[in-house]
CSV table of C-alpha atoms (C1' of nucleotides) in Angstrom, one decimal:
chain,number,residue,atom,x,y,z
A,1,UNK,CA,19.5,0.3,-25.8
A,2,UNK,CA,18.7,0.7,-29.4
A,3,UNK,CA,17.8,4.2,-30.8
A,4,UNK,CA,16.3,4.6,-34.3
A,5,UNK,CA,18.8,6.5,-36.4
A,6,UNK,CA,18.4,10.1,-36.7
A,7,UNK,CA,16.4,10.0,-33.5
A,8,UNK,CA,18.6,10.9,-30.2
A,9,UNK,CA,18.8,10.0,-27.0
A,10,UNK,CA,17.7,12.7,-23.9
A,11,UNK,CA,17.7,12.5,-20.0
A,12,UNK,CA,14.2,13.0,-20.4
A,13,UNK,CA,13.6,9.7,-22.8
A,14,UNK,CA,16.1,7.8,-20.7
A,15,UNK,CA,14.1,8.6,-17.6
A,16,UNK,CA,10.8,7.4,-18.9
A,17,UNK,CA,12.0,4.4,-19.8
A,18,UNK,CA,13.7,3.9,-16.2
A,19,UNK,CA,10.3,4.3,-15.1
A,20,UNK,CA,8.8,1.7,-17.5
A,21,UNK,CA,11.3,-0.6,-16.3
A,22,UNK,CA,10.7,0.1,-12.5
A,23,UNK,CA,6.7,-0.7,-13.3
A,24,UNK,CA,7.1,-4.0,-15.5
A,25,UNK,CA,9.9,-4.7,-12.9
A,26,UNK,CA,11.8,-5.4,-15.8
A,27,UNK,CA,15.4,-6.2,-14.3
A,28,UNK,CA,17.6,-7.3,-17.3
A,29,UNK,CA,16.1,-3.9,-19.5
A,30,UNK,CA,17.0,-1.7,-16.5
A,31,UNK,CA,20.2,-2.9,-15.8
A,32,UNK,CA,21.3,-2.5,-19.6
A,33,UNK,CA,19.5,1.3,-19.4
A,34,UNK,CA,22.1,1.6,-16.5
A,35,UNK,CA,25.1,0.4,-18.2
A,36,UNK,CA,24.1,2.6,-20.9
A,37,UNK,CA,23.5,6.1,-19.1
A,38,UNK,CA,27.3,5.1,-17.2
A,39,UNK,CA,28.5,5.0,-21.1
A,40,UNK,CA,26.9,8.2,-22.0
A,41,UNK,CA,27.5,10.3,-19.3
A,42,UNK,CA,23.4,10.9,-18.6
A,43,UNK,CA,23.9,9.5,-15.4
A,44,UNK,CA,24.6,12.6,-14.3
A,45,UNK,CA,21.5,14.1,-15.0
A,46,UNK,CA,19.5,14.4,-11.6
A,47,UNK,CA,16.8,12.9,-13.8
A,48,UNK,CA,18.0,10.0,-15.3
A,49,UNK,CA,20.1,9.5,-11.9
A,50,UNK,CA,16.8,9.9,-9.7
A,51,UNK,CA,14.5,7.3,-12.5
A,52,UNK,CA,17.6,4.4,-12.1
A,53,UNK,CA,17.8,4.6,-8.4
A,54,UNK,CA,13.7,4.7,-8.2
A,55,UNK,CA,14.1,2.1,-10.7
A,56,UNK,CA,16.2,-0.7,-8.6
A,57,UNK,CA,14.2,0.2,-5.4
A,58,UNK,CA,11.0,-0.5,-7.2
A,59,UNK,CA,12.7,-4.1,-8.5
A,60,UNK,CA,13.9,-4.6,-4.7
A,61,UNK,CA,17.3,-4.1,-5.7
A,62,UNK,CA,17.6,-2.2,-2.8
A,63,UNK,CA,21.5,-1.7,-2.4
A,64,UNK,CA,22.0,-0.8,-6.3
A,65,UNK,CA,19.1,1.7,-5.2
A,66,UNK,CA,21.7,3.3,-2.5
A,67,UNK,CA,24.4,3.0,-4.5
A,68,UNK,CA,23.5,5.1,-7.4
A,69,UNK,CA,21.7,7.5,-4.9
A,70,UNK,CA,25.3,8.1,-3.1
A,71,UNK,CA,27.1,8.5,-6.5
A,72,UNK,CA,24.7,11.2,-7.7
A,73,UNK,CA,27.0,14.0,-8.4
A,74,UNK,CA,23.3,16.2,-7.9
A,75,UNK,CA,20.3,15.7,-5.3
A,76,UNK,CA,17.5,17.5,-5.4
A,77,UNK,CA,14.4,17.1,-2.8
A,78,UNK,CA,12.6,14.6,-5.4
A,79,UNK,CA,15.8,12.2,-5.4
A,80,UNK,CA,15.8,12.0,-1.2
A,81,UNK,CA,12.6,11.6,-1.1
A,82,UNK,CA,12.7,8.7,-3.7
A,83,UNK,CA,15.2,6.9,-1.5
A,84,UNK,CA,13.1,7.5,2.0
A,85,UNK,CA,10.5,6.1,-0.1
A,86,UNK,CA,12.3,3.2,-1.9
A,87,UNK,CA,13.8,1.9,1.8
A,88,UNK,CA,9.8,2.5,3.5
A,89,UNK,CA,8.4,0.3,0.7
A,90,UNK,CA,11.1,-2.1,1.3
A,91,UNK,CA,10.7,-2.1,5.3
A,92,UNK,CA,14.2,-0.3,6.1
A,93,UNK,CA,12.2,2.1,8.5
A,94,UNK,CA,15.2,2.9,10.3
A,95,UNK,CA,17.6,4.2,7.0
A,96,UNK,CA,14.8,5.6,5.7
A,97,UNK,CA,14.6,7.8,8.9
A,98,UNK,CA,18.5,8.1,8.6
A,99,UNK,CA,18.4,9.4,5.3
A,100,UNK,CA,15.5,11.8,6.1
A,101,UNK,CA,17.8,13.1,9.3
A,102,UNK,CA,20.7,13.6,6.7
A,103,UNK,CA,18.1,15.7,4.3
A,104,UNK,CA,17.8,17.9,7.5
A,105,UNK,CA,21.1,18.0,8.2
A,106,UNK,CA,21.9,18.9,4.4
A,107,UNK,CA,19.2,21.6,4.8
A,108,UNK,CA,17.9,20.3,1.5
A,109,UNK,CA,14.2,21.6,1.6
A,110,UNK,CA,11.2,19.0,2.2
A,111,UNK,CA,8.1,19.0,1.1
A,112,UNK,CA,4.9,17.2,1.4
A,113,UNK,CA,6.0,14.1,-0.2
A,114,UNK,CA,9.0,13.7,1.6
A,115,UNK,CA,6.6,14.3,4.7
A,116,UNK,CA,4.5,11.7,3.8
A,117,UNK,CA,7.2,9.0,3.2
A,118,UNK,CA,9.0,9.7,6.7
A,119,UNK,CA,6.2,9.5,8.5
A,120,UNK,CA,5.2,6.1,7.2
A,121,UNK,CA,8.3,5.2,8.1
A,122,UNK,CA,7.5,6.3,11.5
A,123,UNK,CA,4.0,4.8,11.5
A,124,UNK,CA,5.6,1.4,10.2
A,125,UNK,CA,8.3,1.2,12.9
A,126,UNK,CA,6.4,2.8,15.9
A,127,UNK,CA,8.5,5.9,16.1
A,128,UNK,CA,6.4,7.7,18.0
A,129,UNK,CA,8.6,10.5,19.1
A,130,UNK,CA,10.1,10.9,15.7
A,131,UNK,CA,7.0,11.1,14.3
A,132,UNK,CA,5.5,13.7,16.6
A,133,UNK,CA,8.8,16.2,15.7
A,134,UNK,CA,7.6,15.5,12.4
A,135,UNK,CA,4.0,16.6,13.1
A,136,UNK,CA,5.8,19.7,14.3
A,137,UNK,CA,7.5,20.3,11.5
A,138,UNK,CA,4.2,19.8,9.2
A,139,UNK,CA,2.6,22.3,11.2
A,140,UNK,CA,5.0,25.0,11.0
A,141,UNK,CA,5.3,24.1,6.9
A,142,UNK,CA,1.4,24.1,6.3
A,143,UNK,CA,1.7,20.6,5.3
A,144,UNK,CA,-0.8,19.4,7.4
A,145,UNK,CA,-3.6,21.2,5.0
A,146,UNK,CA,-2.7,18.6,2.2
A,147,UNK,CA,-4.6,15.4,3.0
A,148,UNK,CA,-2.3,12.7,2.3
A,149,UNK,CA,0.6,14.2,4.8
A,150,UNK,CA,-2.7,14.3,7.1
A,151,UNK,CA,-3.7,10.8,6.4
A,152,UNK,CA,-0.1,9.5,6.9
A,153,UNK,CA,0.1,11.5,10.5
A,154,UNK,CA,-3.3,9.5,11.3
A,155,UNK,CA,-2.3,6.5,10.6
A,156,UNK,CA,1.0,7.1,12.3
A,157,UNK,CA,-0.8,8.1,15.7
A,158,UNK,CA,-3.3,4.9,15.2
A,159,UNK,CA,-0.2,2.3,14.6
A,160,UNK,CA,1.6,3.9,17.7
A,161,UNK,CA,-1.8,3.2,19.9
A,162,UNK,CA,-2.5,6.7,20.1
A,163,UNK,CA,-6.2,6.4,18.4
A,164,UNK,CA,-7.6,9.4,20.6
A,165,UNK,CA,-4.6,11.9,18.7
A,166,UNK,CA,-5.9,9.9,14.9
A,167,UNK,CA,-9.5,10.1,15.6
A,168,UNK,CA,-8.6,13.9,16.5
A,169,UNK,CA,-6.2,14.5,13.8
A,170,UNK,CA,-9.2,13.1,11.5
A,171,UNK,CA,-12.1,15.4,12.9
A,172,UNK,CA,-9.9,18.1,12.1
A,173,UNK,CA,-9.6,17.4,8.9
A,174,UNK,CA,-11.4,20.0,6.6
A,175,UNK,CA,-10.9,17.7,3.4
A,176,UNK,CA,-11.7,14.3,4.1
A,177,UNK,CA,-11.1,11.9,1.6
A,178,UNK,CA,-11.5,8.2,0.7
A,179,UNK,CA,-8.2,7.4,2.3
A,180,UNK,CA,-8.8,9.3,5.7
A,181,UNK,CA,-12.3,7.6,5.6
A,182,UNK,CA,-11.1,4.3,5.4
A,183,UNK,CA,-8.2,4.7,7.8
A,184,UNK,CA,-10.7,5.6,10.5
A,185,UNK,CA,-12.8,2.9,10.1
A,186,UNK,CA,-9.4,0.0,9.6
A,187,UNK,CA,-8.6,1.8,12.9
A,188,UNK,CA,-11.5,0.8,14.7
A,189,UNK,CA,-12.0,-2.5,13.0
A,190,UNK,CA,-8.3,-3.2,14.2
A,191,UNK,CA,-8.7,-2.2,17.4
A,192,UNK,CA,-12.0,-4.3,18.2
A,193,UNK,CA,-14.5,-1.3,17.6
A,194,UNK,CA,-16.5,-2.5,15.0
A,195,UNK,CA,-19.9,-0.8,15.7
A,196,UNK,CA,-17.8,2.5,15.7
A,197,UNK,CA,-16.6,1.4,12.0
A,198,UNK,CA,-20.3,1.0,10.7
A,199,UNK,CA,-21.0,4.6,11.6
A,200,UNK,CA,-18.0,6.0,10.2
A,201,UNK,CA,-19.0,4.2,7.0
A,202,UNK,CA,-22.4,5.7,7.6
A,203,UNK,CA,-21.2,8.9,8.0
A,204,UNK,CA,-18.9,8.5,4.8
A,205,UNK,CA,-22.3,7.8,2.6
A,206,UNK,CA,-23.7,10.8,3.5
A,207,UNK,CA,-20.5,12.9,2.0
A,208,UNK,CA,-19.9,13.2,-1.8
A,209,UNK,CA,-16.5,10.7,-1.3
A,210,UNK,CA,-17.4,7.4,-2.7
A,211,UNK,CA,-15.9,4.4,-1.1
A,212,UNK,CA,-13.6,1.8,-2.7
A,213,UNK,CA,-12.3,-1.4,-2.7
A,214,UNK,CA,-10.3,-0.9,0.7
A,215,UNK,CA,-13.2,0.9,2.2
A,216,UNK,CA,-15.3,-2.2,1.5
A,217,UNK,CA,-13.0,-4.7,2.7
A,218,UNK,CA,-12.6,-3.0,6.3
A,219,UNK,CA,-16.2,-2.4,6.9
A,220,UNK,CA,-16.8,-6.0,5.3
A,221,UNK,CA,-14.8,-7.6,8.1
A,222,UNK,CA,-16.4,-5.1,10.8
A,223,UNK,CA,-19.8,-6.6,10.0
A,224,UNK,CA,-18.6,-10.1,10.4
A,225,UNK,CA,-17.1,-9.5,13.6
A,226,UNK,CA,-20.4,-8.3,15.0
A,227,UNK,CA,-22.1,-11.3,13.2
A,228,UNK,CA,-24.7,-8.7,11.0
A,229,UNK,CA,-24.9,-10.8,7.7
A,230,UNK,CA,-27.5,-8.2,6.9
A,231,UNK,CA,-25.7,-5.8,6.7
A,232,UNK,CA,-22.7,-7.7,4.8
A,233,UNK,CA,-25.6,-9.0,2.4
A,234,UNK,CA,-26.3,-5.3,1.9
A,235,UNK,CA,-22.5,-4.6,0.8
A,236,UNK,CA,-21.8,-7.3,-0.8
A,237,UNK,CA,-24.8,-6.5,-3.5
A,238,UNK,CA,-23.2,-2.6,-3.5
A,239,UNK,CA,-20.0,-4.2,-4.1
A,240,UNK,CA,-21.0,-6.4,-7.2
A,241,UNK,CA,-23.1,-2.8,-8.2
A,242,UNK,CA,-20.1,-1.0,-8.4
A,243,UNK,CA,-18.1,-4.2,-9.6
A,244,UNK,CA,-15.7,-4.4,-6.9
A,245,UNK,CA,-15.8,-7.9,-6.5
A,246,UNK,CA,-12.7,-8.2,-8.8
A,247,UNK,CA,-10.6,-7.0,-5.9
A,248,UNK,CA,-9.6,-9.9,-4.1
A,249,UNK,CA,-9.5,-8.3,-1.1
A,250,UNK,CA,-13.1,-7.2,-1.4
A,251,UNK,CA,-13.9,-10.9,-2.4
A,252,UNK,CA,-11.8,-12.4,0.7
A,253,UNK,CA,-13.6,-10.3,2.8
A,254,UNK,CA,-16.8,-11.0,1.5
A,255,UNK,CA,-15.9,-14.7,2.3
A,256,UNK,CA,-14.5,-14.5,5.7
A,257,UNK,CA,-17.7,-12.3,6.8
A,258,UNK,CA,-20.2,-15.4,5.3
A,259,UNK,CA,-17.4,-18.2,6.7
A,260,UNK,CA,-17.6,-16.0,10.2
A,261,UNK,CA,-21.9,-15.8,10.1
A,262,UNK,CA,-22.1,-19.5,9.7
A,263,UNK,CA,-22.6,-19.6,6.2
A,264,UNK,CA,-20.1,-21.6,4.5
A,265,UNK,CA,-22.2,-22.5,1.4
A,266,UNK,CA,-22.4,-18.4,0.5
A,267,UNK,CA,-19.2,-18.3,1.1
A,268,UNK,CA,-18.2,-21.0,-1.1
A,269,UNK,CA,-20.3,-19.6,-3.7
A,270,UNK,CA,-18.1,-16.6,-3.3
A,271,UNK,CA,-14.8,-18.6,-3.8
A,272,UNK,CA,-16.1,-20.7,-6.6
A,273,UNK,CA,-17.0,-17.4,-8.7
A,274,UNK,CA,-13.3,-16.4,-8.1
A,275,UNK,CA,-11.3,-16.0,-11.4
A,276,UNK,CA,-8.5,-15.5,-9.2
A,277,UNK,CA,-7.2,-17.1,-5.8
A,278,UNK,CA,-4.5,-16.1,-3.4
A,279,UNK,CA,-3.2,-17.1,-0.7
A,280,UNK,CA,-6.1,-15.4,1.5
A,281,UNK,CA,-8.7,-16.6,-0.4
A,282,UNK,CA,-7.5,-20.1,0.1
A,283,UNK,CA,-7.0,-19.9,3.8
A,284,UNK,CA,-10.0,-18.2,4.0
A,285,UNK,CA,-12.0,-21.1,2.9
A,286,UNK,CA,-9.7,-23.8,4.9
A,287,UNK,CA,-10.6,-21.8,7.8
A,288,UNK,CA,-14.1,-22.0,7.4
A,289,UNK,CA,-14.2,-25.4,6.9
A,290,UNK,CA,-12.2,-26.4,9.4
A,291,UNK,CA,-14.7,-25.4,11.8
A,292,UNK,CA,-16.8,-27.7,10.4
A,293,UNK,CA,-16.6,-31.2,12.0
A,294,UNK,CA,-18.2,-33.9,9.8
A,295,UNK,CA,-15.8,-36.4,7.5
A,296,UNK,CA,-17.2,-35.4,4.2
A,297,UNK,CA,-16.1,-31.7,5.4
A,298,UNK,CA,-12.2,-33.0,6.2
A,299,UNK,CA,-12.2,-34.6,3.1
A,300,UNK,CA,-12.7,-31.3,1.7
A,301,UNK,CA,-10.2,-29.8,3.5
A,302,UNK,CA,-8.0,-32.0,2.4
A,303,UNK,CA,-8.7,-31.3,-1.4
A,304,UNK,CA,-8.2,-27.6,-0.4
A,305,UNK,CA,-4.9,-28.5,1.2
A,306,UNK,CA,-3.6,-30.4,-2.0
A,307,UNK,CA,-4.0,-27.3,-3.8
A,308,UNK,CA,-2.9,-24.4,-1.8
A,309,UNK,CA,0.6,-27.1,-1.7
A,310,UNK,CA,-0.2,-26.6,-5.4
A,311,UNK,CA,-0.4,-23.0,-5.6
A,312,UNK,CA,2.4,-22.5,-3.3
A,313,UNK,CA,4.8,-24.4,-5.3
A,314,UNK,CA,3.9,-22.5,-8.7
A,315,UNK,CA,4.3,-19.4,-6.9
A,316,UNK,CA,7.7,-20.4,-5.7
A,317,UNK,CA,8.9,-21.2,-9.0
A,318,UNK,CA,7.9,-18.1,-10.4
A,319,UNK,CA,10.0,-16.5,-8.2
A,320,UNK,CA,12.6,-18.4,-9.4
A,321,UNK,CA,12.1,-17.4,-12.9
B,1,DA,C1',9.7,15.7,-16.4
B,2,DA,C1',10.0,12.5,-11.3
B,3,DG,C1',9.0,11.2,-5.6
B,4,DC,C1',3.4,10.2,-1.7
B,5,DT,C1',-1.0,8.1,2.0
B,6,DT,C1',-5.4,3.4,3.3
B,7,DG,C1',-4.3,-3.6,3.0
B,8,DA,C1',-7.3,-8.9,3.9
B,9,DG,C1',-6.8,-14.6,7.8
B,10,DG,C1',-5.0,-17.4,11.8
DNA sequence: AAGCTTGAGG
């Protein structure tokens, strides 16, 4: 890395710039920032150690991740809970709960974040028992008074099938925000109840906590299971109010709930205001007009079909790159 | 100084 003259390098500098490379996912950068704190000795720094690993496991260079996390001559509770984290995001459930057993073991204190990042990794793998001794632990700790650690234990109970102990865990909850709002109603839409989603949306508008983009999209999708295009006409004019509609998974669900209530044409309206199309927006449409039977329609399709082959390839290739 | 929770269709 170059420094201007007269300026010098600190772990502190060093770190921020790990970070900066973990958020552009900036791999070559990193790797030279790494190559460079091995020469200087920062590495050592729990900082600058705790920024590279964060770093690779943000990149999904998950094994350079666990490799600088074993060499770190110092762990404190923000590097463990940066590599239960790291493996959660990356889907190693299992090592993440490893790690968090070795934290125990080590008797390095947790704290609310490290709470929240086990227990997704319970919620993600279905590790119900784990994930109850963990609610045990967050209990004892006083954890369970900060609302994300709450939120996660929801969610965990909802993902294990245990939606009577997440709809309790919820009602319990003395700060409800947006994200224990919308995991209530994702939980019923995901589990069929869709007229017990509208009411906790309902119920939401009457507190001060303002919904957003993935409050929308669940009780978007409720609505067009129970076929009440009134109601989605309703939040699809709040959305474009609040200018939401530039999340696409507001606009996908906007067009699956028209597609769904036998409007295609809205719904095609929808897609063709799109400045951007992913891969749910496209099946989306396909979907919809599949359903439709007349040859003019399957021409269509096939035009759709052309391009998602289209999109898929560029997005392959800049992979590649 | 840093690390955390909600995710769409078939």
């Amino acid at each position: 890395m170059w420094v201007e003259p007269g300026l010098h390098m600190d772990p502190f500098i060093l770190s921020l710039a790990l970070k900066a490379c973990g958020l552009a996912l900036s791999v070559s950068f990193g790797e030279s920032l790494h190559g460079y704190s091995v020469k200087t000795d920062f590495i050592n720094s729990v900082f600058v150690g705790s920024a590279l690993m964060d770093m690779y496991m943000k990149i999904g260079k998950v094994e350079e991740g666990c490799i600088v996390f074993n060499e770190m001559p110092l762990r404190n509770v923000v590097s463990w809970t940066a590599i239960i984290a790291g493996l959660v995001r990356a889907g190693y459930n299992n090592e993440a709960l490893a790690y968090f057993s070795d934290m125990w073991i080590q008797k390095v204190g947790c704290d609310s974040y490290t709470f929240a990042s086990a227990l997704k990794a319970c919620a993600d793998s279905c590790a119900l028992n784990y994930g109850r001794e963990i609610h045990c632990q967050t209990l004892k700790k006083g954890f369970i008074e900060v609302p994300f650690v709450a939120n996660t234990l929801a969610t965990m109970y909802n993902k294990c099938g245990k939606l009577d102990y997440g709809l309790r865990l919820f009602e319990s909850m003395t700060k409800k925000d947006v994200v224990s709002w919308t995991t209530i109603i994702m939980s019923n839409v995901q589990t069929g109840q869709e007229g017990n989603a509208v009411k906790a949306f309902r119920r939401m508008r009457e507190t001060d906590v303002s919904p957003n983009e993935f409050t929308f999209a669940a009780v978007i999708s409720g609505c067009a299971t129970l076929g009440r295009i009134e109601w989605g006409e309703q939040l699809h004019a709040h959305v474009l109010r609040l200018g939401l509609v530039d999340s696409l998974s507001v606009a996908n669900s906007i067009m699956a709930m028209y597609s769904k209530c036998s409007h295609l044409d809205l719904a095609s309206t929808v897609f063709q205001g799109l400045s951007r199309r992913d891969i749910i927006s496209w099946s989306t449409m396909i979907a919809g007009k599949t359903e439709q039977k007349p040859l003019v329609d399957q021409l269509i399709k096939r035009d759709f079909m052309q391009k998602l082959l289209e999109m898929i390839l560029v997005s392959a290739h800049s992979r590649d790159t």
